[in-house]
PDB file of C-alpha atoms and ligand atoms in Angstrom:
ATOM      1  CA  MET F   1     126.080  76.310  95.793  1.00 77.00           C
ATOM      2  CA  SER F   2     127.289  79.772  94.690  1.00 95.00           C
ATOM      3  CA  THR F   3     128.437  80.289  91.001  1.00 98.00           C
ATOM      4  CA  ILE F   4     132.184  80.320  90.332  1.00 98.00           C
ATOM      5  CA  ILE F   5     132.198  83.836  88.472  1.00 98.00           C
ATOM      6  CA  MET F   6     136.012  83.451  86.025  1.00 99.00           C
ATOM      7  CA  ASN F   7     137.561  86.483  85.949  1.00 98.00           C
ATOM      8  CA  GLY F   8     139.623  86.320  82.751  1.00 98.00           C
ATOM      9  CA  LYS F   9     140.967  89.808  83.005  1.00 98.00           C
ATOM     10  CA  LYS F  10     142.627  89.178  86.517  1.00 98.00           C
ATOM     11  CA  THR F  11     144.011  85.744  84.921  1.00 99.00           C
ATOM     12  CA  ALA F  12     145.289  87.511  82.249  1.00 98.00           C
ATOM     13  CA  GLN F  13     146.741  90.149  84.459  1.00 98.00           C
ATOM     14  CA  ASP F  14     148.494  86.965  86.121  1.00 98.00           C
ATOM     15  CA  ILE F  15     149.666  85.998  83.088  1.00 98.00           C
ATOM     16  CA  LYS F  16     151.059  89.497  81.627  1.00 98.00           C
ATOM     17  CA  ASP F  17     152.827  89.197  84.765  1.00 98.00           C
ATOM     18  CA  GLU F  18     154.195  85.828  84.738  1.00 98.00           C
ATOM     19  CA  LEU F  19     155.482  87.224  80.831  1.00 98.00           C
ATOM     20  CA  LYS F  20     157.065  90.015  82.076  1.00 98.00           C
ATOM     21  CA  ALA F  21     159.564  87.886  84.291  1.00 98.00           C
ATOM     22  CA  GLU F  22     160.265  85.550  81.361  1.00 98.00           C
ATOM     23  CA  VAL F  23     160.594  88.751  78.778  1.00 98.00           C
ATOM     24  CA  ALA F  24     163.482  90.255  81.344  1.00 98.00           C
ATOM     25  CA  LEU F  25     165.270  86.794  81.303  1.00 98.00           C
ATOM     26  CA  LEU F  26     165.135  86.574  77.209  1.00 98.00           C
ATOM     27  CA  LYS F  27     166.346  90.394  77.571  1.00 98.00           C
ATOM     28  CA  GLU F  28     169.378  89.504  79.429  1.00 98.00           C
ATOM     29  CA  LYS F  29     169.752  87.483  76.751  1.00 97.00           C
ATOM     30  CA  SER F  30     170.371  89.916  74.381  1.00 97.00           C
ATOM     31  CA  ILE F  31     166.797  88.202  72.902  1.00 98.00           C
ATOM     32  CA  GLU F  32     163.807  90.715  72.491  1.00 98.00           C
ATOM     33  CA  PRO F  33     160.531  89.421  71.446  1.00 98.00           C
ATOM     34  CA  THR F  34     159.207  91.856  68.560  1.00 98.00           C
ATOM     35  CA  LEU F  35     155.533  91.275  66.965  1.00 98.00           C
ATOM     36  CA  ALA F  36     154.210  93.065  63.962  1.00 98.00           C
ATOM     37  CA  VAL F  37     150.944  93.517  64.012  1.00 98.00           C
ATOM     38  CA  VAL F  38     149.324  94.468  60.865  1.00 98.00           C
ATOM     39  CA  LEU F  39     145.668  96.585  60.746  1.00 98.00           C
ATOM     40  CA  VAL F  40     144.546  96.553  57.038  1.00 98.00           C
ATOM     41  CA  GLY F  41     141.552  99.449  56.576  1.00 98.00           C
ATOM     42  CA  GLU F  42     139.776 101.004  59.701  1.00 96.00           C
ATOM     43  CA  ASN F  43     137.372  98.620  61.163  1.00 96.00           C
ATOM     44  CA  GLN F  44     136.477 100.418  64.509  1.00 94.00           C
ATOM     45  CA  ALA F  45     136.440  96.693  66.626  1.00 92.00           C
ATOM     46  CA  SER F  46     139.554  95.798  65.128  1.00 96.00           C
ATOM     47  CA  GLN F  47     140.808  99.555  66.227  1.00 97.00           C
ATOM     48  CA  VAL F  48     140.179  98.036  69.406  1.00 95.00           C
ATOM     49  CA  TYR F  49     141.922  94.441  70.015  1.00 96.00           C
ATOM     50  CA  VAL F  50     144.868  95.982  68.180  1.00 98.00           C
ATOM     51  CA  LYS F  51     145.510  98.945  70.936  1.00 98.00           C
ATOM     52  CA  ASN F  52     144.619  96.356  73.306  1.00 97.00           C
ATOM     53  CA  LYS F  53     147.271  94.135  72.180  1.00 98.00           C
ATOM     54  CA  LYS F  54     149.954  96.352  71.176  1.00 98.00           C
ATOM     55  CA  ARG F  55     149.627  97.943  75.227  1.00 98.00           C
ATOM     56  CA  ALA F  56     149.899  94.403  76.609  1.00 98.00           C
ATOM     57  CA  CYS F  57     152.519  94.463  74.777  1.00 98.00           C
ATOM     58  CA  GLU F  58     154.171  97.497  76.000  1.00 98.00           C
ATOM     59  CA  TYR F  59     153.184  96.443  79.563  1.00 98.00           C
ATOM     60  CA  ILE F  60     154.909  92.888  79.305  1.00 98.00           C
ATOM     61  CA  GLY F  61     158.517  94.409  77.187  1.00 98.00           C
ATOM     62  CA  ILE F  62     157.375  92.929  74.353  1.00 98.00           C
ATOM     63  CA  ARG F  63     157.907  95.366  70.958  1.00 98.00           C
ATOM     64  CA  SER F  64     155.467  95.717  69.011  1.00 98.00           C
ATOM     65  CA  LEU F  65     155.909  96.953  65.403  1.00 98.00           C
ATOM     66  CA  SER F  66     153.134  98.636  63.935  1.00 98.00           C
ATOM     67  CA  TYR F  67     151.759  98.802  60.213  1.00 98.00           C
ATOM     68  CA  GLU F  68     148.466 100.145  59.556  1.00 98.00           C
ATOM     69  CA  LEU F  69     147.606 100.053  56.147  1.00 98.00           C
ATOM     70  CA  ASP F  70     144.493 102.266  53.711  1.00 98.00           C
ATOM     71  CA  CYS F  71     141.482 100.463  53.656  1.00 98.00           C
ATOM     72  CA  THR F  72     142.704 100.453  49.817  1.00 98.00           C
ATOM     73  CA  THR F  73     145.614  98.377  49.911  1.00 98.00           C
ATOM     74  CA  SER F  74     146.130  95.477  47.499  1.00 98.00           C
ATOM     75  CA  GLU F  75     147.149  91.309  48.277  1.00 98.00           C
ATOM     76  CA  GLU F  76     149.780  91.917  46.552  1.00 98.00           C
ATOM     77  CA  GLU F  77     151.129  95.025  48.340  1.00 98.00           C
ATOM     78  CA  LEU F  78     150.244  93.095  51.967  1.00 98.00           C
ATOM     79  CA  LEU F  79     151.901  89.867  50.731  1.00 98.00           C
ATOM     80  CA  LYS F  80     155.221  91.806  49.493  1.00 98.00           C
ATOM     81  CA  LEU F  81     154.620  93.359  53.303  1.00 98.00           C
ATOM     82  CA  ILE F  82     154.588  89.653  55.624  1.00 98.00           C
ATOM     83  CA  HIS F  83     157.695  88.433  52.666  1.00 98.00           C
ATOM     84  CA  ASP F  84     159.549  91.202  54.077  1.00 98.00           C
ATOM     85  CA  LEU F  85     158.658  90.376  58.381  1.00 99.00           C
ATOM     86  CA  ASN F  86     158.982  86.428  57.245  1.00 98.00           C
ATOM     87  CA  SER F  87     161.994  87.108  57.038  1.00 98.00           C
ATOM     88  CA  ARG F  88     163.342  89.526  59.525  1.00 98.00           C
ATOM     89  CA  SER F  89     165.144  87.993  61.811  1.00 98.00           C
ATOM     90  CA  ASP F  90     164.679  90.684  64.350  1.00 98.00           C
ATOM     91  CA  VAL F  91     160.779  89.795  63.921  1.00 98.00           C
ATOM     92  CA  HIS F  92     159.211  86.931  66.196  1.00 98.00           C
ATOM     93  CA  GLY F  93     156.041  87.125  65.676  1.00 98.00           C
ATOM     94  CA  ILE F  94     153.186  88.346  62.735  1.00 98.00           C
ATOM     95  CA  LEU F  95     149.564  89.331  63.345  1.00 98.00           C
ATOM     96  CA  VAL F  96     147.093  90.260  60.668  1.00 98.00           C
ATOM     97  CA  GLN F  97     144.793  91.191  62.275  1.00 98.00           C
ATOM     98  CA  LEU F  98     141.311  90.193  60.665  1.00 97.00           C
ATOM     99  CA  PRO F  99     138.508  90.834  59.241  1.00 96.00           C
ATOM    100  CA  LEU F 100     140.447  92.179  55.636  1.00 98.00           C
ATOM    101  CA  PRO F 101     138.847  94.612  52.982  1.00 98.00           C
ATOM    102  CA  LYS F 102     137.040  91.968  50.476  1.00 97.00           C
ATOM    103  CA  GLN F 103     139.763  92.753  47.656  1.00 98.00           C
ATOM    104  CA  ILE F 104     142.035  90.221  49.933  1.00 98.00           C
ATOM    105  CA  ASN F 105     141.479  86.634  49.758  1.00 98.00           C
ATOM    106  CA  GLU F 106     142.174  85.318  54.247  1.00 98.00           C
ATOM    107  CA  GLY F 107     142.984  82.878  52.868  1.00 98.00           C
ATOM    108  CA  ASN F 108     145.775  83.783  51.271  1.00 98.00           C
ATOM    109  CA  ILE F 109     147.297  86.023  53.441  1.00 98.00           C
ATOM    110  CA  LEU F 110     146.811  83.503  56.103  1.00 98.00           C
ATOM    111  CA  LEU F 111     149.125  81.097  54.554  1.00 98.00           C
ATOM    112  CA  ALA F 112     151.782  83.572  53.767  1.00 98.00           C
ATOM    113  CA  ILE F 113     152.591  83.934  57.450  1.00 99.00           C
ATOM    114  CA  ASP F 114     155.784  81.565  58.489  1.00 98.00           C
ATOM    115  CA  PRO F 115     154.268  78.852  60.807  1.00 98.00           C
ATOM    116  CA  SER F 116     157.028  79.378  62.770  1.00 98.00           C
ATOM    117  CA  LYS F 117     156.205  82.737  63.249  1.00 98.00           C
ATOM    118  CA  ASP F 118     152.177  82.519  63.391  1.00 98.00           C
ATOM    119  CA  VAL F 119     151.251  83.633  66.897  1.00 98.00           C
ATOM    120  CA  ASP F 120     147.446  83.963  65.826  1.00 98.00           C
ATOM    121  CA  GLY F 121     147.950  80.048  65.144  1.00 98.00           C
ATOM    122  CA  PHE F 122     145.430  80.791  61.506  1.00 98.00           C
ATOM    123  CA  HIS F 123     148.025  78.446  59.073  1.00 98.00           C
ATOM    124  CA  PRO F 124     146.780  75.230  58.027  1.00 98.00           C
ATOM    125  CA  ILE F 125     150.356  73.766  59.343  1.00 98.00           C
ATOM    126  CA  ASN F 126     148.933  75.180  62.946  1.00 98.00           C
ATOM    127  CA  VAL F 127     145.709  74.221  62.680  1.00 98.00           C
ATOM    128  CA  GLY F 128     147.045  70.554  61.418  1.00 98.00           C
ATOM    129  CA  ASN F 129     149.657  69.955  63.950  1.00 98.00           C
ATOM    130  CA  LEU F 130     146.784  71.147  66.850  1.00 98.00           C
ATOM    131  CA  SER F 131     144.125  68.040  65.175  1.00 96.00           C
ATOM    132  CA  VAL F 132     147.264  65.650  65.322  1.00 97.00           C
ATOM    133  CA  GLY F 133     148.501  66.847  68.231  1.00 95.00           C
ATOM    134  CA  ARG F 134     151.749  68.161  67.448  1.00 97.00           C
ATOM    135  CA  GLU F 135     153.041  70.576  69.343  1.00 97.00           C
ATOM    136  CA  GLY F 136     152.568  74.425  67.193  1.00 98.00           C
ATOM    137  CA  PHE F 137     150.798  77.969  68.305  1.00 98.00           C
ATOM    138  CA  VAL F 138     147.042  77.520  69.228  1.00 98.00           C
ATOM    139  CA  SER F 139     145.298  80.330  67.966  1.00 97.00           C
ATOM    140  CA  CYS F 140     144.483  82.584  71.323  1.00 98.00           C
ATOM    141  CA  THR F 141     140.697  82.832  72.494  1.00 98.00           C
ATOM    142  CA  PRO F 142     140.083  78.828  72.037  1.00 98.00           C
ATOM    143  CA  ALA F 143     143.956  78.480  74.243  1.00 98.00           C
ATOM    144  CA  GLY F 144     142.300  80.662  76.296  1.00 98.00           C
ATOM    145  CA  ILE F 145     139.678  78.912  77.406  1.00 99.00           C
ATOM    146  CA  ILE F 146     141.015  76.200  78.391  1.00 98.00           C
ATOM    147  CA  GLU F 147     143.672  78.228  80.441  1.00 98.00           C
ATOM    148  CA  LEU F 148     141.384  79.466  81.523  1.00 99.00           C
ATOM    149  CA  MET F 149     139.359  77.011  82.699  1.00 99.00           C
ATOM    150  CA  LYS F 150     142.511  75.383  84.191  1.00 98.00           C
ATOM    151  CA  ARG F 151     143.178  78.037  86.841  1.00 98.00           C
ATOM    152  CA  TYR F 152     139.520  77.394  88.018  1.00 98.00           C
ATOM    153  CA  SER F 153     140.318  73.999  88.443  1.00 98.00           C
ATOM    154  CA  ILE F 154     137.306  72.810  86.358  1.00 98.00           C
ATOM    155  CA  PRO F 155     137.862  69.107  85.202  1.00 98.00           C
ATOM    156  CA  MET F 156     137.350  68.407  81.753  1.00 98.00           C
ATOM    157  CA  GLU F 157     138.412  64.711  81.144  1.00 98.00           C
ATOM    158  CA  GLY F 158     135.220  62.869  80.732  1.00 98.00           C
ATOM    159  CA  LYS F 159     132.506  66.071  80.206  1.00 99.00           C
ATOM    160  CA  LYS F 160     130.550  66.533  78.274  1.00 98.00           C
ATOM    161  CA  CYS F 161     131.063  69.567  76.009  1.00 99.00           C
ATOM    162  CA  VAL F 162     128.867  71.500  73.694  1.00 99.00           C
ATOM    163  CA  VAL F 163     130.778  73.620  71.336  1.00 99.00           C
ATOM    164  CA  ILE F 164     128.173  76.073  69.634  1.00 98.00           C
ATOM    165  CA  GLY F 165     129.635  77.351  66.441  1.00 98.00           C
ATOM    166  CA  ARG F 166     132.081  75.908  64.227  1.00 98.00           C
ATOM    167  CA  SER F 167     134.657  78.883  63.050  1.00 97.00           C
ATOM    168  CA  ASN F 168     137.857  78.892  62.249  1.00 97.00           C
ATOM    169  CA  ILE F 169     138.707  80.698  64.862  1.00 96.00           C
ATOM    170  CA  VAL F 170     137.206  79.584  67.871  1.00 98.00           C
ATOM    171  CA  GLY F 171     134.658  76.851  67.208  1.00 98.00           C
ATOM    172  CA  LYS F 172     136.695  74.244  65.490  1.00 98.00           C
ATOM    173  CA  PRO F 173     140.087  74.975  67.585  1.00 98.00           C
ATOM    174  CA  ILE F 174     138.327  74.917  71.002  1.00 98.00           C
ATOM    175  CA  SER F 175     136.614  71.195  70.049  1.00 98.00           C
ATOM    176  CA  MET F 176     139.974  70.232  69.724  1.00 98.00           C
ATOM    177  CA  LEU F 177     141.414  70.917  72.373  1.00 98.00           C
ATOM    178  CA  LEU F 178     138.718  69.876  74.810  1.00 98.00           C
ATOM    179  CA  LEU F 179     139.053  66.711  72.680  1.00 98.00           C
ATOM    180  CA  ARG F 180     143.134  67.031  74.260  1.00 97.00           C
ATOM    181  CA  GLU F 181     141.242  67.594  77.557  1.00 98.00           C
ATOM    182  CA  ASN F 182     139.708  63.910  77.023  1.00 98.00           C
ATOM    183  CA  ALA F 183     136.346  65.972  76.957  1.00 98.00           C
ATOM    184  CA  THR F 184     133.367  64.236  74.492  1.00 98.00           C
ATOM    185  CA  VAL F 185     132.842  67.320  72.540  1.00 98.00           C
ATOM    186  CA  THR F 186     129.631  68.479  70.427  1.00 98.00           C
ATOM    187  CA  ILE F 187     129.852  71.136  67.823  1.00 98.00           C
ATOM    188  CA  CYS F 188     126.370  72.901  66.659  1.00 98.00           C
ATOM    189  CA  HIS F 189     125.844  75.002  64.862  1.00 98.00           C
ATOM    190  CA  SER F 190     123.004  77.136  62.798  1.00 96.00           C
ATOM    191  CA  ARG F 191     121.640  74.270  60.680  1.00 98.00           C
ATOM    192  CA  THR F 192     121.497  71.935  64.381  1.00 98.00           C
ATOM    193  CA  LYS F 193     118.283  70.301  64.904  1.00 98.00           C
ATOM    194  CA  ASP F 194     116.668  71.109  68.316  1.00 98.00           C
ATOM    195  CA  LEU F 195     119.930  72.896  69.420  1.00 98.00           C
ATOM    196  CA  ALA F 196     118.470  73.790  73.180  1.00 98.00           C
ATOM    197  CA  LEU F 197     117.695  70.192  73.752  1.00 98.00           C
ATOM    198  CA  GLU F 198     121.116  69.632  72.506  1.00 98.00           C
ATOM    199  CA  CYS F 199     122.652  72.549  74.558  1.00 98.00           C
ATOM    200  CA  GLN F 200     120.833  71.224  77.793  1.00 98.00           C
ATOM    201  CA  GLY F 201     122.972  67.729  78.388  1.00 98.00           C
ATOM    202  CA  ALA F 202     126.100  70.143  78.422  1.00 99.00           C
ATOM    203  CA  ASP F 203     128.385  69.729  81.725  1.00 99.00           C
ATOM    204  CA  ILE F 204     130.513  72.709  79.358  1.00 99.00           C
ATOM    205  CA  LEU F 205     128.533  74.951  77.285  1.00 99.00           C
ATOM    206  CA  ILE F 206     130.832  76.788  75.176  1.00 98.00           C
ATOM    207  CA  ALA F 207     128.837  79.839  73.288  1.00 98.00           C
ATOM    208  CA  ALA F 208     131.097  81.147  70.493  1.00 98.00           C
ATOM    209  CA  ILE F 209     127.764  82.201  67.930  1.00 97.00           C
ATOM    210  CA  GLY F 210     128.232  85.578  67.419  1.00 96.00           C
ATOM    211  CA  LYS F 211     124.843  86.962  68.631  1.00 97.00           C
ATOM    212  CA  ALA F 212     123.588  89.182  71.570  1.00 97.00           C
ATOM    213  CA  ASN F 213     122.178  86.768  74.337  1.00 97.00           C
ATOM    214  CA  PHE F 214     121.134  84.135  72.637  1.00 98.00           C
ATOM    215  CA  VAL F 215     122.181  81.526  74.801  1.00 98.00           C
ATOM    216  CA  SER F 216     118.671  81.588  77.428  1.00 98.00           C
ATOM    217  CA  LYS F 217     117.884  79.485  80.763  1.00 98.00           C
ATOM    218  CA  ASP F 218     116.203  77.229  78.245  1.00 98.00           C
ATOM    219  CA  PHE F 219     119.589  75.904  77.144  1.00 98.00           C
ATOM    220  CA  VAL F 220     121.261  75.033  80.150  1.00 98.00           C
ATOM    221  CA  LYS F 221     121.364  71.618  82.557  1.00 98.00           C
ATOM    222  CA  LYS F 222     121.419  73.129  86.158  1.00 98.00           C
ATOM    223  CA  GLY F 223     125.370  73.104  87.685  1.00 98.00           C
ATOM    224  CA  ALA F 224     126.862  73.966  84.018  1.00 98.00           C
ATOM    225  CA  VAL F 225     129.875  75.522  83.120  1.00 99.00           C
ATOM    226  CA  ILE F 226     129.344  78.126  81.089  1.00 99.00           C
ATOM    227  CA  VAL F 227     132.004  79.796  78.463  1.00 99.00           C
ATOM    228  CA  ASP F 228     130.523  83.037  76.778  1.00 98.00           C
ATOM    229  CA  VAL F 229     133.162  83.567  73.957  1.00 98.00           C
ATOM    230  CA  GLY F 230     131.093  86.490  72.403  1.00 97.00           C
ATOM    231  CA  ILE F 231     131.439  90.150  72.291  1.00 95.00           C
ATOM    232  CA  ASN F 232     128.144  92.287  70.583  1.00 95.00           C
ATOM    233  CA  ARG F 233     128.187  96.088  71.245  1.00 92.00           C
ATOM    234  CA  LEU F 234     123.955  96.875  72.324  1.00 93.00           C
ATOM    235  CA  GLU F 235     122.381  99.667  70.451  1.00 93.00           C
ATOM    236  CA  ASN F 236     122.658 101.197  73.654  1.00 94.00           C
ATOM    237  CA  GLY F 237     126.619 101.132  73.402  1.00 91.00           C
ATOM    238  CA  LYS F 238     126.355  98.475  75.996  1.00 93.00           C
ATOM    239  CA  LEU F 239     128.686  95.043  75.703  1.00 94.00           C
ATOM    240  CA  CYS F 240     127.063  91.904  76.378  1.00 97.00           C
ATOM    241  CA  GLY F 241     128.062  88.061  75.500  1.00 98.00           C
ATOM    242  CA  ASP F 242     126.497  85.754  73.596  1.00 98.00           C
ATOM    243  CA  VAL F 243     125.160  84.418  76.760  1.00 98.00           C
ATOM    244  CA  ALA F 244     121.649  85.891  78.902  1.00 98.00           C
ATOM    245  CA  TYR F 245     124.186  86.092  82.184  1.00 98.00           C
ATOM    246  CA  ASP F 246     121.732  87.154  84.560  1.00 98.00           C
ATOM    247  CA  GLU F 247     118.536  84.479  83.378  1.00 98.00           C
ATOM    248  CA  CYS F 248     121.549  81.891  83.191  1.00 98.00           C
ATOM    249  CA  PHE F 249     123.680  82.624  86.065  1.00 98.00           C
ATOM    250  CA  ASP F 250     122.238  81.052  89.434  1.00 98.00           C
ATOM    251  CA  LEU F 251     121.788  77.734  87.306  1.00 98.00           C
ATOM    252  CA  ALA F 252     125.422  78.051  86.115  1.00 98.00           C
ATOM    253  CA  SER F 253     128.225  76.436  88.314  1.00 98.00           C
ATOM    254  CA  ALA F 254     130.523  78.814  86.905  1.00 99.00           C
ATOM    255  CA  ILE F 255     130.807  81.277  84.097  1.00 99.00           C
ATOM    256  CA  THR F 256     132.202  83.496  82.531  1.00 98.00           C
ATOM    257  CA  PRO F 257     131.806  87.551  82.204  1.00 98.00           C
ATOM    258  CA  VAL F 258     131.412  89.792  79.223  1.00 98.00           C
ATOM    259  CA  PRO F 259     133.310  91.931  79.495  1.00 97.00           C
ATOM    260  CA  GLY F 260     135.986  90.538  81.360  1.00 98.00           C
ATOM    261  CA  GLY F 261     136.614  86.837  80.530  1.00 98.00           C
ATOM    262  CA  VAL F 262     137.433  85.069  77.207  1.00 98.00           C
ATOM    263  CA  GLY F 263     138.532  88.833  76.102  1.00 97.00           C
ATOM    264  CA  PRO F 264     141.585  89.282  78.166  1.00 98.00           C
ATOM    265  CA  MET F 265     142.576  86.260  77.889  1.00 98.00           C
ATOM    266  CA  THR F 266     142.431  85.820  74.315  1.00 98.00           C
ATOM    267  CA  ILE F 267     145.477  88.947  74.599  1.00 98.00           C
ATOM    268  CA  ALA F 268     147.435  87.125  77.452  1.00 98.00           C
ATOM    269  CA  MET F 269     147.426  84.264  75.126  1.00 98.00           C
ATOM    270  CA  LEU F 270     148.687  85.746  71.962  1.00 98.00           C
ATOM    271  CA  MET F 271     151.760  87.347  74.173  1.00 98.00           C
ATOM    272  CA  LYS F 272     151.927  83.587  75.291  1.00 98.00           C
ATOM    273  CA  ASN F 273     152.729  82.617  72.111  1.00 98.00           C
ATOM    274  CA  CYS F 274     155.124  85.938  71.289  1.00 98.00           C
ATOM    275  CA  VAL F 275     157.337  84.988  74.476  1.00 98.00           C
ATOM    276  CA  LEU F 276     157.605  81.228  72.928  1.00 98.00           C
ATOM    277  CA  ALA F 277     158.221  82.139  69.128  1.00 98.00           C
ATOM    278  CA  ALA F 278     160.886  84.376  70.838  1.00 98.00           C
ATOM    279  CA  THR F 279     162.429  81.885  73.104  1.00 97.00           C
ATOM    280  CA  LYS F 280     162.539  79.258  69.861  1.00 90.00           C
TER     281      LYS F 280
HETATM  282  N1  GUN U 301     139.212  88.793  64.696  1.00 96.21           N
HETATM  283  C1  GUN U 301     138.921  88.916  65.635  1.00 96.21           C
HETATM  284  N2  GUN U 301     139.556  88.087  66.644  1.00 96.21           N
HETATM  285  C2  GUN U 301     140.721  88.004  66.073  1.00 96.21           C
HETATM  286  C3  GUN U 301     142.281  87.586  66.196  1.00 96.21           C
HETATM  287  O1  GUN U 301     142.230  86.691  67.265  1.00 96.21           O
HETATM  288  N3  GUN U 301     143.336  87.318  65.706  1.00 96.21           N
HETATM  289  C4  GUN U 301     143.516  88.753  64.209  1.00 96.21           C
HETATM  290  N4  GUN U 301     144.517  88.252  63.440  1.00 96.21           N
HETATM  291  N5  GUN U 301     141.920  89.055  64.204  1.00 96.21           N
HETATM  292  C5  GUN U 301     141.496  88.842  64.511  1.00 96.21           C
END
């Protein structure tokens, strides 16, 4: 059987086209979905992500307001901006790009964003809603992974899923979402013993470690579905994932490439959350 490449770039484009039509309808009702994008400092990767998010907004017809703050910005100044944006009825979504400079406490900032404008799904209220199965914003990368697998008709119910990584942004929320799909979920991390052995049991393997080519063929059961969340830049400038793609490819029944897999889906789901925020 040949391996299915789950094309996140194309799937994200389909979703953006669907959203474009929805936004046109909202505009007929005089609602202009608006996202405030806040970037503090000059982290290069963050600058690229923010540029891509603003470009997606433009394509769909979402108005984006851009706040690019100096790396010396204090926590108080950032909190003041968030409170202003919270109180503006013409702003539907607020995105503070992470990571933040070290003088700013990330937890305090995420807590300050109005949960009904938290299109990243990082506020503890939204995290809690996800874990108890209530409606709320779901963080974009995990939501994008589920959406991609659904659009490729990958069955999740009853499957053994192994998630490598326990971050608040990916590992924990993707585990909750897989559970919601009735999968059996194992979360592995840097202290897990016999990691390769754990992963060999996976029908669906989600790699969110942040180490280039970390997952070798010794981690992969024949026929497994592999989702690669990593975006690592090699010394030669090339992007690669957390999975050694070439050597795992033949073993997998389906796999996401890097670039062009999970990354574009993250942005598509952010756009979906913005449209949802404006609709409510
Ligand atoms: N930094 C890395 N990923 C993300 C994300 O999805 N949202 C935000 N705001 N910052 C990030």
